[in-house]
Amino acid sequence: QVQLKETGPDLVQLTQTLSITCTVSGFSLTTYNVHWVRQPPGKGLEWMGAMWNGGGTDYNSAFKSRLSISRDTSKSQVFLKMNSLQTEDTAKYFCAAHRYNRDYWGQGVMVTVSS
Amino acid sequence: DIQMTQSPSFLSASVGDRVTINCKASQNINKYLNWYQQKLGEAPKLLIYNTNNLQTGIPSRFSGSGSGTDYTLTISSLQPEDVATYFCLQHSSRRTFGGGTKLELK
């Protein structure tokens, strides 16, 4: 059974760094691509970046300078780290795994950036 | 980066209506276009992949079409459970979501 679960802080201070962990089960990170997607309250979905199954990464150019995605395959975890947080970064952050038509999402973690 | 323009942003329709939602890419995306349904408080759910392939378990009233830069999601006969927000996603080059279409019952 494929599962993804995001864990991270509820609240982050302005200009600080956000760290979220996506822990997966039921598949290997070496066979699925894992994406990070965020959704501000009441707004649409925004693709942030991906950890490809081969270990490479790709980023939305809107975030490239402050976003980092990494993984630990032995722990089945993918990590998102984003610095210099602003109030507009308040959003629900999802990780999602994709391979061909196999598409699985975590429940998301809501992060509020506070001054 | 590829931009996706989705329309309309809001749609009100009656049960049984045929509903169409459109996405236009800023360049040719070679049918690498998925459609998602998102209900309030839930994660998105894949409906259609690669333009016209129905995901397993999705009712056949959902269909997709398109090519080049223009793509359409069609619900042939709207059901109450279809009330949701719908997003397109291009995966030809990195990923880009459309802005979403909120579908409500009239």
mmCIF file of C-alpha atoms in Angstrom:
data_model
loop_
_atom_site.group_PDB
_atom_site.id
_atom_site.type_symbol
_atom_site.label_atom_id
_atom_site.label_comp_id
_atom_site.label_asym_id
_atom_site.label_seq_id
_atom_site.Cartn_x
_atom_site.Cartn_y
_atom_site.Cartn_z
ATOM 1 C CA GLN A 1 0.000 0.000 0.000
ATOM 2 C CA VAL A 2 1.533 3.260 -1.135
ATOM 3 C CA GLN A 3 1.568 6.071 1.419
ATOM 4 C CA LEU A 4 3.196 9.462 1.674
ATOM 5 C CA LYS A 5 3.259 11.609 4.768
ATOM 6 C CA GLU A 6 4.572 15.145 5.110
ATOM 7 C CA THR A 7 5.917 16.306 8.451
ATOM 8 C CA GLY A 8 7.002 19.806 9.248
ATOM 9 C CA PRO A 9 6.321 22.894 11.338
ATOM 10 C CA ASP A 10 2.918 24.558 11.556
ATOM 11 C CA LEU A 11 4.519 27.956 11.963
ATOM 12 C CA VAL A 12 7.703 29.487 10.587
ATOM 13 C CA GLN A 13 9.007 32.944 11.323
ATOM 14 C CA LEU A 14 9.460 35.513 8.570
ATOM 15 C CA THR A 15 12.834 35.197 6.765
ATOM 16 C CA GLN A 16 13.525 31.816 8.374
ATOM 17 C CA THR A 17 13.999 28.438 6.695
ATOM 18 C CA LEU A 18 11.270 25.853 6.111
ATOM 19 C CA SER A 19 12.117 22.165 6.335
ATOM 20 C CA ILE A 20 9.563 19.480 5.460
ATOM 21 C CA THR A 21 10.088 15.728 5.281
ATOM 22 C CA CYS A 22 8.090 13.407 3.033
ATOM 23 C CA THR A 23 8.221 9.831 4.321
ATOM 24 C CA VAL A 24 7.024 7.234 1.844
ATOM 25 C CA SER A 25 6.092 3.571 2.102
ATOM 26 C CA GLY A 26 4.986 0.903 -0.322
ATOM 27 C CA PHE A 27 7.461 1.845 -3.038
ATOM 28 C CA SER A 28 11.091 2.716 -3.590
ATOM 29 C CA LEU A 29 12.368 6.227 -4.208
ATOM 30 C CA THR A 30 14.549 4.732 -6.943
ATOM 31 C CA THR A 31 11.496 3.826 -9.013
ATOM 32 C CA TYR A 32 9.136 6.768 -8.438
ATOM 33 C CA ASN A 33 9.663 10.479 -8.985
ATOM 34 C CA VAL A 34 8.639 12.608 -6.005
ATOM 35 C CA HIS A 35 7.325 16.112 -6.484
ATOM 36 C CA TRP A 36 6.654 18.977 -4.122
ATOM 37 C CA VAL A 37 3.508 21.033 -4.743
ATOM 38 C CA ARG A 38 2.085 23.831 -2.648
ATOM 39 C CA GLN A 39 -1.308 25.488 -2.376
ATOM 40 C CA PRO A 40 -1.912 28.825 -0.620
ATOM 41 C CA PRO A 41 -5.250 29.001 1.205
ATOM 42 C CA GLY A 42 -8.113 29.279 -1.292
ATOM 43 C CA LYS A 43 -5.754 29.343 -4.273
ATOM 44 C CA GLY A 44 -4.400 27.008 -6.930
ATOM 45 C CA LEU A 45 -1.647 24.425 -7.066
ATOM 46 C CA GLU A 46 1.977 25.394 -7.676
ATOM 47 C CA TRP A 47 4.646 22.883 -8.672
ATOM 48 C CA MET A 48 7.811 23.572 -6.731
ATOM 49 C CA GLY A 49 10.239 20.903 -7.808
ATOM 50 C CA ALA A 50 11.055 17.241 -8.093
ATOM 51 C CA MET A 51 13.418 14.530 -6.953
ATOM 52 C CA TRP A 52 13.760 12.197 -9.913
ATOM 53 C CA ASN A 53 14.060 8.475 -9.301
ATOM 54 C CA GLY A 54 17.655 8.546 -10.551
ATOM 55 C CA GLY A 55 18.621 11.080 -7.890
ATOM 56 C CA GLY A 56 18.577 14.267 -9.950
ATOM 57 C CA THR A 57 16.494 17.295 -9.082
ATOM 58 C CA ASP A 58 14.547 19.931 -10.962
ATOM 59 C CA TYR A 59 13.055 23.160 -9.742
ATOM 60 C CA ASN A 60 10.432 25.715 -10.672
ATOM 61 C CA SER A 61 12.476 28.727 -11.720
ATOM 62 C CA ALA A 62 10.350 30.869 -9.382
ATOM 63 C CA PHE A 63 12.000 29.082 -6.421
ATOM 64 C CA LYS A 64 15.355 28.008 -7.754
ATOM 65 C CA SER A 65 17.441 30.386 -5.731
ATOM 66 C CA ARG A 66 15.995 29.435 -2.344
ATOM 67 C CA LEU A 67 14.682 25.872 -2.712
ATOM 68 C CA SER A 68 16.555 22.631 -2.186
ATOM 69 C CA ILE A 69 15.231 19.068 -2.528
ATOM 70 C CA SER A 70 17.179 16.049 -1.353
ATOM 71 C CA ARG A 71 16.544 12.462 -0.280
ATOM 72 C CA ASP A 72 17.673 9.586 1.884
ATOM 73 C CA THR A 73 16.718 6.408 0.060
ATOM 74 C CA SER A 74 17.652 4.212 3.039
ATOM 75 C CA LYS A 75 15.016 5.989 5.116
ATOM 76 C CA SER A 76 12.510 6.407 2.246
ATOM 77 C CA GLN A 77 12.476 10.137 2.831
ATOM 78 C CA VAL A 78 12.512 13.181 0.569
ATOM 79 C CA PHE A 79 13.317 16.581 2.008
ATOM 80 C CA LEU A 80 12.244 20.088 1.066
ATOM 81 C CA LYS A 81 14.204 23.037 2.366
ATOM 82 C CA MET A 82 13.321 26.609 1.448
ATOM 83 C CA ASN A 83 14.935 29.704 2.888
ATOM 84 C CA SER A 84 14.017 33.372 3.224
ATOM 85 C CA LEU A 85 10.361 32.670 3.873
ATOM 86 C CA GLN A 86 7.811 35.432 3.296
ATOM 87 C CA THR A 87 4.125 35.680 4.204
ATOM 88 C CA GLU A 88 3.200 34.643 0.666
ATOM 89 C CA ASP A 89 4.824 31.272 1.353
ATOM 90 C CA THR A 90 1.934 30.447 3.709
ATOM 91 C CA ALA A 91 0.452 27.358 2.082
ATOM 92 C CA LYS A 92 -0.309 23.675 2.336
ATOM 93 C CA TYR A 93 2.730 21.744 1.117
ATOM 94 C CA PHE A 94 2.183 18.371 -0.570
ATOM 95 C CA CYS A 95 4.563 15.674 -1.686
ATOM 96 C CA ALA A 96 3.394 13.449 -4.527
ATOM 97 C CA ALA A 97 4.869 10.342 -6.128
ATOM 98 C CA HIS A 98 4.517 9.666 -9.818
ATOM 99 C CA ARG A 99 5.426 6.850 -12.194
ATOM 100 C CA TYR A 100 3.621 6.521 -15.527
ATOM 101 C CA ASN A 101 -0.068 6.650 -14.508
ATOM 102 C CA ARG A 102 0.637 5.804 -10.882
ATOM 103 C CA ASP A 103 0.038 8.992 -8.926
ATOM 104 C CA TYR A 104 -0.034 9.217 -5.143
ATOM 105 C CA TRP A 105 -0.256 12.232 -2.836
ATOM 106 C CA GLY A 106 0.287 12.880 0.829
ATOM 107 C CA GLN A 107 -2.342 14.682 2.887
ATOM 108 C CA GLY A 108 -0.213 17.836 2.960
ATOM 109 C CA VAL A 109 1.084 19.976 5.795
ATOM 110 C CA MET A 110 -0.197 23.501 6.374
ATOM 111 C CA VAL A 111 2.593 25.975 7.045
ATOM 112 C CA THR A 112 1.970 29.539 8.181
ATOM 113 C CA VAL A 113 4.671 32.176 7.902
ATOM 114 C CA SER A 114 4.379 34.631 10.751
ATOM 115 C CA SER A 115 6.017 37.921 11.499
ATOM 116 C CA ASP B 1 8.916 27.883 -18.207
ATOM 117 C CA ILE B 2 5.681 26.747 -19.866
ATOM 118 C CA GLN B 3 2.599 28.698 -18.798
ATOM 119 C CA MET B 4 -0.862 27.095 -18.592
ATOM 120 C CA THR B 5 -3.995 29.220 -18.980
ATOM 121 C CA GLN B 6 -7.103 27.441 -17.727
ATOM 122 C CA SER B 7 -10.672 28.575 -18.410
ATOM 123 C CA PRO B 8 -13.162 29.248 -17.104
ATOM 124 C CA SER B 9 -12.017 29.884 -13.544
ATOM 125 C CA PHE B 10 -15.561 29.366 -12.279
ATOM 126 C CA LEU B 11 -18.384 27.267 -13.702
ATOM 127 C CA SER B 12 -21.942 26.713 -12.550
ATOM 128 C CA ALA B 13 -23.895 23.869 -14.140
ATOM 129 C CA SER B 14 -26.888 21.626 -13.501
ATOM 130 C CA VAL B 15 -26.971 17.894 -12.896
ATOM 131 C CA GLY B 16 -26.926 16.158 -16.265
ATOM 132 C CA ASP B 17 -25.204 19.029 -18.087
ATOM 133 C CA ARG B 18 -22.224 18.527 -20.351
ATOM 134 C CA VAL B 19 -19.304 20.491 -18.925
ATOM 135 C CA THR B 20 -16.067 21.458 -20.642
ATOM 136 C CA ILE B 21 -12.934 22.947 -19.135
ATOM 137 C CA ASN B 22 -10.050 24.190 -21.225
ATOM 138 C CA CYS B 23 -6.315 24.574 -20.825
ATOM 139 C CA LYS B 24 -4.013 26.386 -23.191
ATOM 140 C CA ALA B 25 -0.256 25.969 -23.032
ATOM 141 C CA SER B 26 2.228 28.676 -23.969
ATOM 142 C CA GLN B 27 3.924 26.195 -26.298
ATOM 143 C CA ASN B 28 3.380 22.732 -27.741
ATOM 144 C CA ILE B 29 3.276 20.197 -24.879
ATOM 145 C CA ASN B 30 2.885 17.113 -27.094
ATOM 146 C CA LYS B 31 -0.138 15.739 -25.219
ATOM 147 C CA TYR B 32 1.744 15.605 -21.906
ATOM 148 C CA LEU B 33 -1.310 16.921 -20.101
ATOM 149 C CA ASN B 34 -3.027 15.542 -17.023
ATOM 150 C CA TRP B 35 -6.290 16.527 -15.359
ATOM 151 C CA TYR B 36 -6.873 16.490 -11.616
ATOM 152 C CA GLN B 37 -9.933 16.834 -9.408
ATOM 153 C CA GLN B 38 -9.590 18.356 -5.967
ATOM 154 C CA LYS B 39 -12.365 18.337 -3.403
ATOM 155 C CA LEU B 40 -12.325 20.665 -0.411
ATOM 156 C CA GLY B 41 -9.685 19.707 2.105
ATOM 157 C CA GLU B 42 -8.358 16.798 0.033
ATOM 158 C CA ALA B 43 -5.301 16.141 -2.075
ATOM 159 C CA PRO B 44 -5.752 16.287 -5.860
ATOM 160 C CA LYS B 45 -6.850 13.093 -7.615
ATOM 161 C CA LEU B 46 -5.672 12.122 -11.085
ATOM 162 C CA LEU B 47 -8.554 11.793 -13.552
ATOM 163 C CA ILE B 48 -6.935 11.796 -16.992
ATOM 164 C CA TYR B 49 -3.294 11.310 -17.976
ATOM 165 C CA ASN B 50 -1.546 12.143 -21.232
ATOM 166 C CA THR B 51 -4.538 14.030 -22.631
ATOM 167 C CA ASN B 52 -7.081 11.254 -23.066
ATOM 168 C CA ASN B 53 -6.272 8.254 -20.875
ATOM 169 C CA LEU B 54 -8.795 7.613 -18.133
ATOM 170 C CA GLN B 55 -7.202 6.767 -14.815
ATOM 171 C CA THR B 56 -8.256 3.471 -13.240
ATOM 172 C CA GLY B 57 -11.456 3.797 -11.250
ATOM 173 C CA ILE B 58 -12.537 7.111 -12.759
ATOM 174 C CA PRO B 59 -16.085 7.155 -14.207
ATOM 175 C CA SER B 60 -16.351 7.108 -17.982
ATOM 176 C CA ARG B 61 -18.301 10.385 -17.994
ATOM 177 C CA PHE B 62 -14.882 12.046 -17.719
ATOM 178 C CA SER B 63 -12.878 12.359 -20.918
ATOM 179 C CA GLY B 64 -10.019 14.410 -22.269
ATOM 180 C CA SER B 65 -8.933 15.608 -25.666
ATOM 181 C CA GLY B 66 -6.529 17.962 -27.328
ATOM 182 C CA SER B 67 -3.177 18.377 -28.964
ATOM 183 C CA GLY B 68 -0.466 20.954 -29.435
ATOM 184 C CA THR B 69 -1.304 23.809 -27.092
ATOM 185 C CA ASP B 70 -5.050 23.281 -26.535
ATOM 186 C CA TYR B 71 -6.651 20.698 -24.247
ATOM 187 C CA THR B 72 -10.137 19.989 -22.920
ATOM 188 C CA LEU B 73 -11.651 18.060 -20.048
ATOM 189 C CA THR B 74 -15.263 17.028 -20.620
ATOM 190 C CA ILE B 75 -17.787 15.729 -18.125
ATOM 191 C CA SER B 76 -20.544 14.246 -20.272
ATOM 192 C CA SER B 77 -23.299 14.315 -17.643
ATOM 193 C CA LEU B 78 -22.564 16.246 -14.479
ATOM 194 C CA GLN B 79 -23.230 14.451 -11.203
ATOM 195 C CA PRO B 80 -23.497 16.017 -7.734
ATOM 196 C CA GLU B 81 -20.287 14.309 -6.637
ATOM 197 C CA ASP B 82 -18.377 16.117 -9.410
ATOM 198 C CA VAL B 83 -18.520 19.399 -7.485
ATOM 199 C CA ALA B 84 -14.832 20.191 -7.047
ATOM 200 C CA THR B 85 -11.988 22.258 -8.427
ATOM 201 C CA TYR B 86 -10.280 20.916 -11.536
ATOM 202 C CA PHE B 87 -6.666 21.539 -12.531
ATOM 203 C CA CYS B 88 -4.683 20.738 -15.625
ATOM 204 C CA LEU B 89 -0.988 19.887 -15.354
ATOM 205 C CA GLN B 90 1.563 19.919 -18.161
ATOM 206 C CA HIS B 91 4.502 17.545 -17.761
ATOM 207 C CA SER B 92 6.232 18.129 -21.082
ATOM 208 C CA SER B 93 8.881 20.340 -19.513
ATOM 209 C CA ARG B 94 9.153 20.347 -15.748
ATOM 210 C CA ARG B 95 5.586 20.784 -14.469
ATOM 211 C CA THR B 96 3.036 23.609 -14.550
ATOM 212 C CA PHE B 97 -0.503 23.621 -13.228
ATOM 213 C CA GLY B 98 -3.347 25.583 -14.706
ATOM 214 C CA GLY B 99 -5.044 28.105 -12.452
ATOM 215 C CA GLY B 100 -8.009 25.851 -11.697
ATOM 216 C CA THR B 101 -11.736 25.737 -12.443
ATOM 217 C CA LYS B 102 -14.168 25.722 -9.550
ATOM 218 C CA LEU B 103 -17.242 23.736 -10.571
ATOM 219 C CA GLU B 104 -20.472 24.236 -8.670
ATOM 220 C CA LEU B 105 -24.048 23.047 -9.060
ATOM 221 C CA LYS B 106 -26.606 25.518 -10.347
#
